[in-house]
Amino acid sequence: MFNLLKSWLKNSLMTILLLTIFLGMTTAGWTPSSNAALPAGNAITDGKALLRYALPINNKPVRELQASLEDISNQLRANRRWGAISKDVSKASRILDKPSQILTSVPEERQPQAEAWINELKSGVGTLQELTKVKDKEQILQERAKLLNLVTQLEESMVKEFPFEVPAQYSNLPQLKGRATVEIKTNKGDLTVVVDGYSAPVTAGNFVDLVQRGFYNGLEFTRSEESYFLQTGDPPGKEQGFIDPTTGKYRAIPLEVLVEGDKQPTYGITLEEAGRYIDMPVLPFSAFGALVQARPESEVNGGSSQIFFFLFEPELTPAGRNLLDGRYAVFGYLTEGKEVLDKLKAGDKIESATVVQGIENLVEPQAA
């Protein structure tokens, strides 16, 4: 009973702290009050896994393969449930024994490469089976990570086209019609983020465009709260966002949130304001290193260049829903550099930010 009470108090205090911190921020901060419920459930706290699930594909076998491999780490954390791990590995093996069911979703011209990945996965799953027999935890985790990287490539090969039309009113803004990888060099080490244009094309497009312009090079992290957030993107001078040299005006970015089951994002309104209190974004706040578009508290479409990393540790994140989900746009996740992000504070500096993959997916804005 004491442990249950302790857990309840911890979660309640975290909720109060969240409300206190975010309600108390200035217009450079992020969030209004929340009456959102926090339903129970097991939130996915791995940014790479969330990116995989966010891909616009529909192939049940590959999703089951992904889920089986991802579940291995859950079982290892839960007192090393070797029987459950063995079942996960066996299920992955059975799925890979029927490659045609996976290949049916891959365009014909990409199938030779997809077949090669499937063969690598078969070999790797065989290795996992042997490692499970000897209960080698560290080697299992390493092999699992390699296999999930192959699954990512396999799933990405299934995407045939961009899944929806962005509203014409945002054609004057850069858009990312796919994904891009950005490397951020800081004075304390390097970060790698993947931004997801499939779920947030305008928000991700704005960020990638600014990275290409060198906008973030030399900027400081201006605000930080340990285990909560780390903010940057405030340019020198009086301006709080990006002034487009083409128009001479502040580039404002609309709130953009894709909800699970929807065909395209919701624009210009929070999910709470839309009455969608329990609907979940495809890109939630549940992962350490979620990359988020900042905005003035009172201006839902007032975001520009300022962004923040969400720094909740998974065990502190409300399972299944966070107070910020649907109020601010997550548009990517940290994929490398957790230890570095942990060390960064206000006053630290971005030395450079570079798009290292996916720049071909950036669509330049059209004339208004």
CSV table of C-alpha atoms in Angstrom, one decimal:
chain,number,residue,atom,x,y,z
A,1,MET,CA,0.0,0.0,0.0
A,2,PHE,CA,2.9,2.4,0.8
A,3,ASN,CA,4.4,1.8,-2.6
A,4,LEU,CA,1.1,2.5,-4.3
A,5,LEU,CA,0.7,5.7,-2.3
A,6,LYS,CA,4.2,6.7,-3.0
A,7,SER,CA,3.7,6.2,-6.8
A,8,TRP,CA,0.4,8.1,-6.7
A,9,LEU,CA,2.1,11.1,-4.9
A,10,LYS,CA,5.0,11.0,-7.3
A,11,ASN,CA,2.7,11.2,-10.4
A,12,SER,CA,0.5,13.9,-8.8
A,13,LEU,CA,3.5,16.0,-7.9
A,14,MET,CA,4.8,15.7,-11.4
A,15,THR,CA,1.5,16.8,-12.9
A,16,ILE,CA,1.4,19.8,-10.5
A,17,LEU,CA,5.0,20.7,-11.4
A,18,LEU,CA,4.3,20.5,-15.1
A,19,LEU,CA,1.3,22.8,-14.7
A,20,THR,CA,3.3,25.2,-12.5
A,21,ILE,CA,6.3,25.4,-14.9
A,22,PHE,CA,4.4,25.7,-18.1
A,23,LEU,CA,1.7,28.0,-16.9
A,24,GLY,CA,4.4,30.3,-15.5
A,25,MET,CA,6.3,30.8,-18.7
A,26,THR,CA,6.4,34.0,-20.7
A,27,THR,CA,5.3,34.3,-24.3
A,28,ALA,CA,8.6,32.6,-25.2
A,29,GLY,CA,7.2,29.6,-23.3
A,30,TRP,CA,4.8,27.1,-24.4
A,31,THR,CA,1.6,25.9,-22.8
A,32,PRO,CA,-1.7,27.0,-21.3
A,33,SER,CA,-3.6,25.2,-18.6
A,34,SER,CA,-4.8,21.7,-19.1
A,35,ASN,CA,-7.8,19.7,-18.0
A,36,ALA,CA,-6.8,16.7,-20.0
A,37,ALA,CA,-7.2,13.3,-18.5
A,38,LEU,CA,-4.2,11.0,-18.2
A,39,PRO,CA,-5.5,7.5,-19.0
A,40,ALA,CA,-3.5,4.5,-18.0
A,41,GLY,CA,-1.5,2.6,-20.6
A,42,ASN,CA,2.0,1.8,-21.7
A,43,ALA,CA,3.3,4.8,-23.6
A,44,ILE,CA,6.0,4.2,-26.3
A,45,THR,CA,9.0,6.0,-25.0
A,46,ASP,CA,11.6,5.3,-27.7
A,47,GLY,CA,11.7,8.0,-30.3
A,48,LYS,CA,13.0,5.6,-33.0
A,49,ALA,CA,10.0,3.3,-32.4
A,50,LEU,CA,7.6,6.3,-32.6
A,51,LEU,CA,9.1,7.3,-35.9
A,52,ARG,CA,8.7,3.8,-37.3
A,53,TYR,CA,5.0,3.7,-36.2
A,54,ALA,CA,4.4,7.1,-37.7
A,55,LEU,CA,5.3,5.9,-41.2
A,56,PRO,CA,2.3,6.0,-43.6
A,57,ILE,CA,2.3,2.3,-44.4
A,58,ASN,CA,-0.2,-0.5,-44.0
A,59,ASN,CA,1.5,-3.9,-43.7
A,60,LYS,CA,0.5,-6.0,-40.8
A,61,PRO,CA,3.3,-8.6,-40.9
A,62,VAL,CA,6.1,-5.9,-40.8
A,63,ARG,CA,4.3,-4.1,-37.9
A,64,GLU,CA,4.1,-7.4,-36.0
A,65,LEU,CA,7.8,-8.0,-36.8
A,66,GLN,CA,8.6,-4.6,-35.4
A,67,ALA,CA,6.5,-5.0,-32.3
A,68,SER,CA,8.1,-8.4,-31.5
A,69,LEU,CA,11.6,-7.0,-31.7
A,70,GLU,CA,10.7,-3.9,-29.7
A,71,ASP,CA,9.1,-5.9,-27.0
A,72,ILE,CA,12.4,-7.7,-26.3
A,73,SER,CA,13.7,-4.6,-24.4
A,74,ASN,CA,10.5,-4.4,-22.4
A,75,GLN,CA,11.0,-8.0,-21.3
A,76,LEU,CA,14.6,-7.5,-20.4
A,77,ARG,CA,13.7,-4.5,-18.2
A,78,ALA,CA,11.0,-6.6,-16.5
A,79,ASN,CA,13.4,-8.9,-14.6
A,80,ARG,CA,14.6,-10.6,-17.8
A,81,ARG,CA,11.6,-12.7,-18.8
A,82,TRP,CA,13.5,-15.1,-21.0
A,83,GLY,CA,10.4,-17.1,-21.9
A,84,ALA,CA,8.7,-14.1,-23.2
A,85,ILE,CA,11.8,-13.0,-25.1
A,86,SER,CA,12.1,-16.4,-26.7
A,87,LYS,CA,8.4,-16.1,-27.8
A,88,ASP,CA,9.1,-12.7,-29.3
A,89,VAL,CA,12.1,-14.0,-31.3
A,90,SER,CA,10.2,-17.1,-32.5
A,91,LYS,CA,7.4,-14.9,-33.7
A,92,ALA,CA,9.8,-12.7,-35.6
A,93,SER,CA,11.3,-15.8,-37.2
A,94,ARG,CA,7.9,-17.1,-38.3
A,95,ILE,CA,7.0,-13.7,-39.9
A,96,LEU,CA,10.3,-13.7,-41.8
A,97,ASP,CA,9.6,-17.2,-43.1
A,98,LYS,CA,6.8,-15.7,-45.2
A,99,PRO,CA,8.7,-12.8,-47.0
A,100,SER,CA,6.1,-12.5,-49.8
A,101,GLN,CA,3.6,-11.1,-47.2
A,102,ILE,CA,6.0,-8.3,-46.4
A,103,LEU,CA,7.2,-7.7,-50.0
A,104,THR,CA,3.6,-7.2,-51.2
A,105,SER,CA,3.7,-3.6,-49.8
A,106,VAL,CA,7.1,-2.8,-51.4
A,107,PRO,CA,7.1,-1.2,-54.9
A,108,GLU,CA,8.5,-3.6,-57.5
A,109,GLU,CA,11.7,-1.6,-58.2
A,110,ARG,CA,12.6,-1.6,-54.5
A,111,GLN,CA,12.0,-5.3,-53.9
A,112,PRO,CA,15.5,-6.6,-54.6
A,113,GLN,CA,16.9,-4.3,-51.8
A,114,ALA,CA,14.0,-5.3,-49.6
A,115,GLU,CA,14.7,-9.0,-50.1
A,116,ALA,CA,18.3,-8.4,-49.1
A,117,TRP,CA,17.1,-6.7,-45.9
A,118,ILE,CA,14.8,-9.6,-45.1
A,119,ASN,CA,17.7,-12.0,-45.5
A,120,GLU,CA,19.8,-9.9,-43.1
A,121,LEU,CA,16.9,-9.9,-40.7
A,122,LYS,CA,16.5,-13.7,-40.9
A,123,SER,CA,20.2,-14.1,-40.1
A,124,GLY,CA,20.0,-11.6,-37.3
A,125,VAL,CA,17.0,-13.3,-35.7
A,126,GLY,CA,18.9,-16.6,-35.8
A,127,THR,CA,21.6,-14.9,-33.9
A,128,LEU,CA,19.1,-13.6,-31.4
A,129,GLN,CA,17.8,-17.1,-30.8
A,130,GLU,CA,21.3,-18.3,-29.9
A,131,LEU,CA,21.9,-15.3,-27.6
A,132,THR,CA,18.6,-15.9,-25.9
A,133,LYS,CA,19.6,-19.5,-25.1
A,134,VAL,CA,22.7,-18.2,-23.3
A,135,LYS,CA,20.8,-15.2,-21.8
A,136,ASP,CA,23.4,-12.6,-23.0
A,137,LYS,CA,21.5,-9.4,-22.3
A,138,GLU,CA,24.0,-6.9,-23.7
A,139,GLN,CA,24.5,-8.7,-26.9
A,140,ILE,CA,20.8,-9.2,-27.3
A,141,LEU,CA,20.2,-5.5,-27.0
A,142,GLN,CA,22.9,-4.7,-29.6
A,143,GLU,CA,21.6,-7.3,-32.1
A,144,ARG,CA,18.0,-6.1,-31.5
A,145,ALA,CA,19.1,-2.5,-32.3
A,146,LYS,CA,20.7,-3.6,-35.6
A,147,LEU,CA,17.6,-5.5,-36.6
A,148,LEU,CA,15.3,-2.6,-35.9
A,149,ASN,CA,17.4,-0.4,-38.0
A,150,LEU,CA,16.9,-2.9,-40.9
A,151,VAL,CA,13.1,-2.9,-40.1
A,152,THR,CA,13.1,0.9,-40.4
A,153,GLN,CA,14.7,0.7,-43.8
A,154,LEU,CA,12.3,-2.0,-44.9
A,155,GLU,CA,9.3,0.0,-43.7
A,156,GLU,CA,10.5,3.2,-45.3
A,157,SER,CA,10.8,1.4,-48.6
A,158,MET,CA,7.0,0.7,-48.4
A,159,VAL,CA,6.1,4.4,-48.6
A,160,LYS,CA,4.9,5.0,-52.1
A,161,GLU,CA,3.9,8.6,-52.0
A,162,PHE,CA,3.2,11.5,-49.7
A,163,PRO,CA,0.0,10.6,-48.0
A,164,PHE,CA,-2.1,13.8,-48.2
A,165,GLU,CA,-2.4,17.3,-49.6
A,166,VAL,CA,-1.2,20.2,-47.4
A,167,PRO,CA,-3.9,22.9,-47.4
A,168,ALA,CA,-3.2,25.5,-50.1
A,169,GLN,CA,-3.1,28.3,-47.6
A,170,TYR,CA,0.2,27.1,-46.3
A,171,SER,CA,1.9,26.9,-49.8
A,172,ASN,CA,3.8,30.0,-49.0
A,173,LEU,CA,5.7,28.1,-46.3
A,174,PRO,CA,8.5,25.5,-46.9
A,175,GLN,CA,7.2,21.9,-46.5
A,176,LEU,CA,9.0,18.6,-45.9
A,177,LYS,CA,7.4,15.9,-48.0
A,178,GLY,CA,9.1,13.0,-46.2
A,179,ARG,CA,11.8,12.9,-43.6
A,180,ALA,CA,15.2,14.5,-42.9
A,181,THR,CA,18.0,13.8,-40.6
A,182,VAL,CA,19.8,16.8,-39.0
A,183,GLU,CA,23.1,16.7,-37.1
A,184,ILE,CA,23.5,19.4,-34.4
A,185,LYS,CA,27.0,20.1,-33.1
A,186,THR,CA,27.0,21.8,-29.7
A,187,ASN,CA,29.8,22.9,-27.4
A,188,LYS,CA,29.1,19.7,-25.3
A,189,GLY,CA,28.8,17.2,-28.2
A,190,ASP,CA,26.7,16.1,-31.1
A,191,LEU,CA,23.0,15.5,-31.4
A,192,THR,CA,21.1,13.7,-34.3
A,193,VAL,CA,17.4,14.3,-34.9
A,194,VAL,CA,15.0,12.9,-37.4
A,195,VAL,CA,12.2,15.2,-38.4
A,196,ASP,CA,9.0,13.8,-39.8
A,197,GLY,CA,7.3,15.6,-42.6
A,198,TYR,CA,4.8,12.7,-43.1
A,199,SER,CA,3.2,13.9,-39.8
A,200,ALA,CA,4.1,17.6,-39.7
A,201,PRO,CA,5.2,18.8,-43.2
A,202,VAL,CA,4.9,22.5,-42.5
A,203,THR,CA,6.5,22.4,-39.1
A,204,ALA,CA,9.3,20.1,-40.2
A,205,GLY,CA,9.7,22.0,-43.5
A,206,ASN,CA,10.2,25.3,-41.6
A,207,PHE,CA,12.9,23.8,-39.4
A,208,VAL,CA,14.8,22.1,-42.2
A,209,ASP,CA,14.6,25.3,-44.2
A,210,LEU,CA,16.1,27.3,-41.3
A,211,VAL,CA,18.8,24.7,-40.8
A,212,GLN,CA,19.7,25.0,-44.5
A,213,ARG,CA,19.9,28.8,-44.1
A,214,GLY,CA,22.4,28.4,-41.2
A,215,PHE,CA,19.9,30.1,-38.9
A,216,TYR,CA,20.7,28.0,-35.8
A,217,ASN,CA,24.5,28.2,-36.2
A,218,GLY,CA,25.9,30.0,-33.2
A,219,LEU,CA,22.6,30.3,-31.3
A,220,GLU,CA,22.5,29.7,-27.6
A,221,PHE,CA,20.1,27.5,-25.7
A,222,THR,CA,18.2,30.2,-23.9
A,223,ARG,CA,16.0,28.4,-21.4
A,224,SER,CA,16.2,25.1,-19.7
A,225,GLU,CA,14.6,23.2,-16.8
A,226,GLU,CA,16.2,19.9,-15.8
A,227,SER,CA,14.0,16.9,-16.7
A,228,TYR,CA,11.6,19.2,-18.5
A,229,PHE,CA,12.8,21.1,-21.6
A,230,LEU,CA,15.7,22.8,-23.4
A,231,GLN,CA,14.8,25.8,-25.7
A,232,THR,CA,16.7,27.5,-28.5
A,233,GLY,CA,15.9,29.4,-31.7
A,234,ASP,CA,15.7,32.9,-30.4
A,235,PRO,CA,17.7,35.1,-32.8
A,236,PRO,CA,19.9,38.0,-31.6
A,237,GLY,CA,18.1,41.3,-31.3
A,238,LYS,CA,14.5,42.2,-30.6
A,239,GLU,CA,12.9,39.7,-32.8
A,240,GLN,CA,11.7,36.4,-31.3
A,241,GLY,CA,11.4,34.5,-34.5
A,242,PHE,CA,12.6,34.3,-38.1
A,243,ILE,CA,12.1,37.3,-40.4
A,244,ASP,CA,11.9,36.1,-43.9
A,245,PRO,CA,14.2,38.2,-46.1
A,246,THR,CA,11.9,37.7,-49.1
A,247,THR,CA,8.9,39.3,-47.4
A,248,GLY,CA,10.5,41.2,-44.6
A,249,LYS,CA,7.9,39.7,-42.3
A,250,TYR,CA,7.9,37.3,-39.3
A,251,ARG,CA,7.4,33.8,-40.6
A,252,ALA,CA,4.5,32.4,-38.5
A,253,ILE,CA,4.0,28.6,-38.5
A,254,PRO,CA,0.5,27.1,-37.7
A,255,LEU,CA,0.0,24.6,-35.0
A,256,GLU,CA,0.0,21.2,-36.9
A,257,VAL,CA,-1.0,18.0,-35.2
A,258,LEU,CA,-1.7,14.7,-36.9
A,259,VAL,CA,-4.0,12.5,-34.8
A,260,GLU,CA,-4.0,8.7,-35.0
A,261,GLY,CA,-6.5,7.5,-37.5
A,262,ASP,CA,-6.8,10.9,-39.3
A,263,LYS,CA,-5.8,11.2,-42.9
A,264,GLN,CA,-4.1,14.6,-42.5
A,265,PRO,CA,-3.1,17.0,-39.7
A,266,THR,CA,-5.4,19.3,-37.8
A,267,TYR,CA,-4.2,22.9,-38.3
A,268,GLY,CA,-4.6,26.1,-36.3
A,269,ILE,CA,-6.4,24.7,-33.2
A,270,THR,CA,-5.4,22.6,-30.2
A,271,LEU,CA,-7.0,19.2,-29.8
A,272,GLU,CA,-8.5,20.4,-26.6
A,273,GLU,CA,-10.1,23.4,-28.3
A,274,ALA,CA,-11.4,21.0,-31.0
A,275,GLY,CA,-13.1,18.9,-28.3
A,276,ARG,CA,-10.7,15.9,-29.0
A,277,TYR,CA,-9.7,15.4,-25.4
A,278,ILE,CA,-8.6,11.8,-25.6
A,279,ASP,CA,-7.3,11.6,-29.2
A,280,MET,CA,-3.6,10.8,-29.4
A,281,PRO,CA,-1.1,12.5,-31.8
A,282,VAL,CA,0.9,10.3,-34.1
A,283,LEU,CA,4.0,12.0,-32.6
A,284,PRO,CA,3.4,12.3,-28.9
A,285,PHE,CA,5.5,13.8,-26.1
A,286,SER,CA,6.2,10.4,-24.5
A,287,ALA,CA,9.9,10.1,-25.6
A,288,PHE,CA,12.9,11.8,-24.2
A,289,GLY,CA,14.2,14.2,-26.8
A,290,ALA,CA,10.9,14.9,-28.6
A,291,LEU,CA,11.6,18.0,-30.8
A,292,VAL,CA,8.8,20.5,-30.5
A,293,GLN,CA,7.7,23.8,-32.2
A,294,ALA,CA,7.5,26.5,-29.6
A,295,ARG,CA,4.9,29.3,-29.8
A,296,PRO,CA,3.6,32.2,-27.7
A,297,GLU,CA,1.2,30.9,-25.1
A,298,SER,CA,-1.7,32.9,-26.5
A,299,GLU,CA,-1.0,32.5,-30.2
A,300,VAL,CA,-1.7,29.0,-31.5
A,301,ASN,CA,-0.3,30.0,-35.0
A,302,GLY,CA,2.5,32.1,-33.6
A,303,GLY,CA,5.4,29.7,-33.8
A,304,SER,CA,8.4,30.5,-35.9
A,305,SER,CA,12.1,29.6,-35.3
A,306,GLN,CA,12.0,28.7,-31.6
A,307,ILE,CA,12.0,25.0,-30.7
A,308,PHE,CA,12.5,22.9,-27.7
A,309,PHE,CA,13.6,19.5,-26.7
A,310,PHE,CA,11.3,17.7,-24.2
A,311,LEU,CA,13.4,16.1,-21.5
A,312,PHE,CA,11.1,13.9,-19.5
A,313,GLU,CA,12.6,10.6,-18.5
A,314,PRO,CA,10.3,7.8,-19.6
A,315,GLU,CA,9.5,6.7,-16.1
A,316,LEU,CA,8.3,10.1,-15.2
A,317,THR,CA,6.1,10.5,-18.3
A,318,PRO,CA,2.4,9.9,-17.8
A,319,ALA,CA,1.6,6.7,-19.6
A,320,GLY,CA,-0.4,7.1,-22.7
A,321,ARG,CA,-0.9,10.8,-22.6
A,322,ASN,CA,1.1,13.9,-21.7
A,323,LEU,CA,-0.4,17.3,-20.7
A,324,LEU,CA,1.2,18.9,-23.7
A,325,ASP,CA,-0.1,16.4,-26.4
A,326,GLY,CA,-2.2,18.2,-28.9
A,327,ARG,CA,-1.3,21.6,-27.7
A,328,TYR,CA,2.2,21.8,-29.2
A,329,ALA,CA,3.5,20.2,-32.4
A,330,VAL,CA,6.1,17.5,-32.0
A,331,PHE,CA,7.8,17.2,-35.4
A,332,GLY,CA,10.7,14.8,-34.7
A,333,TYR,CA,12.8,13.0,-32.2
A,334,LEU,CA,16.4,12.8,-31.0
A,335,THR,CA,17.9,9.5,-32.3
A,336,GLU,CA,21.5,9.9,-31.2
A,337,GLY,CA,23.1,11.9,-28.4
A,338,LYS,CA,21.0,11.4,-25.3
A,339,GLU,CA,24.0,11.8,-23.0
A,340,VAL,CA,24.8,15.1,-24.7
A,341,LEU,CA,21.3,16.4,-24.5
A,342,ASP,CA,21.3,15.5,-20.8
A,343,LYS,CA,24.3,17.8,-20.2
A,344,LEU,CA,23.1,20.9,-22.2
A,345,LYS,CA,21.8,23.9,-20.2
A,346,ALA,CA,20.9,27.5,-20.9
A,347,GLY,CA,24.0,29.3,-22.1
A,348,ASP,CA,25.3,26.4,-24.0
A,349,LYS,CA,25.6,26.9,-27.8
A,350,ILE,CA,24.7,25.3,-31.1
A,351,GLU,CA,27.9,25.5,-33.1
A,352,SER,CA,26.3,24.2,-36.3
A,353,ALA,CA,23.2,22.4,-37.6
A,354,THR,CA,23.4,20.5,-40.9
A,355,VAL,CA,20.9,18.4,-42.9
A,356,VAL,CA,22.7,15.2,-43.6
A,357,GLN,CA,19.9,13.2,-45.2
A,358,GLY,CA,16.5,14.0,-46.8
A,359,ILE,CA,17.1,17.5,-48.1
A,360,GLU,CA,15.5,16.4,-51.4
A,361,ASN,CA,12.2,16.2,-49.5
A,362,LEU,CA,12.2,19.9,-48.8
A,363,VAL,CA,9.7,21.8,-51.0
A,364,GLU,CA,10.4,25.5,-51.4
A,365,PRO,CA,7.5,27.9,-50.7
A,366,GLN,CA,5.4,29.2,-53.5
A,367,ALA,CA,4.7,32.8,-53.9
A,368,ALA,CA,1.8,34.0,-51.8
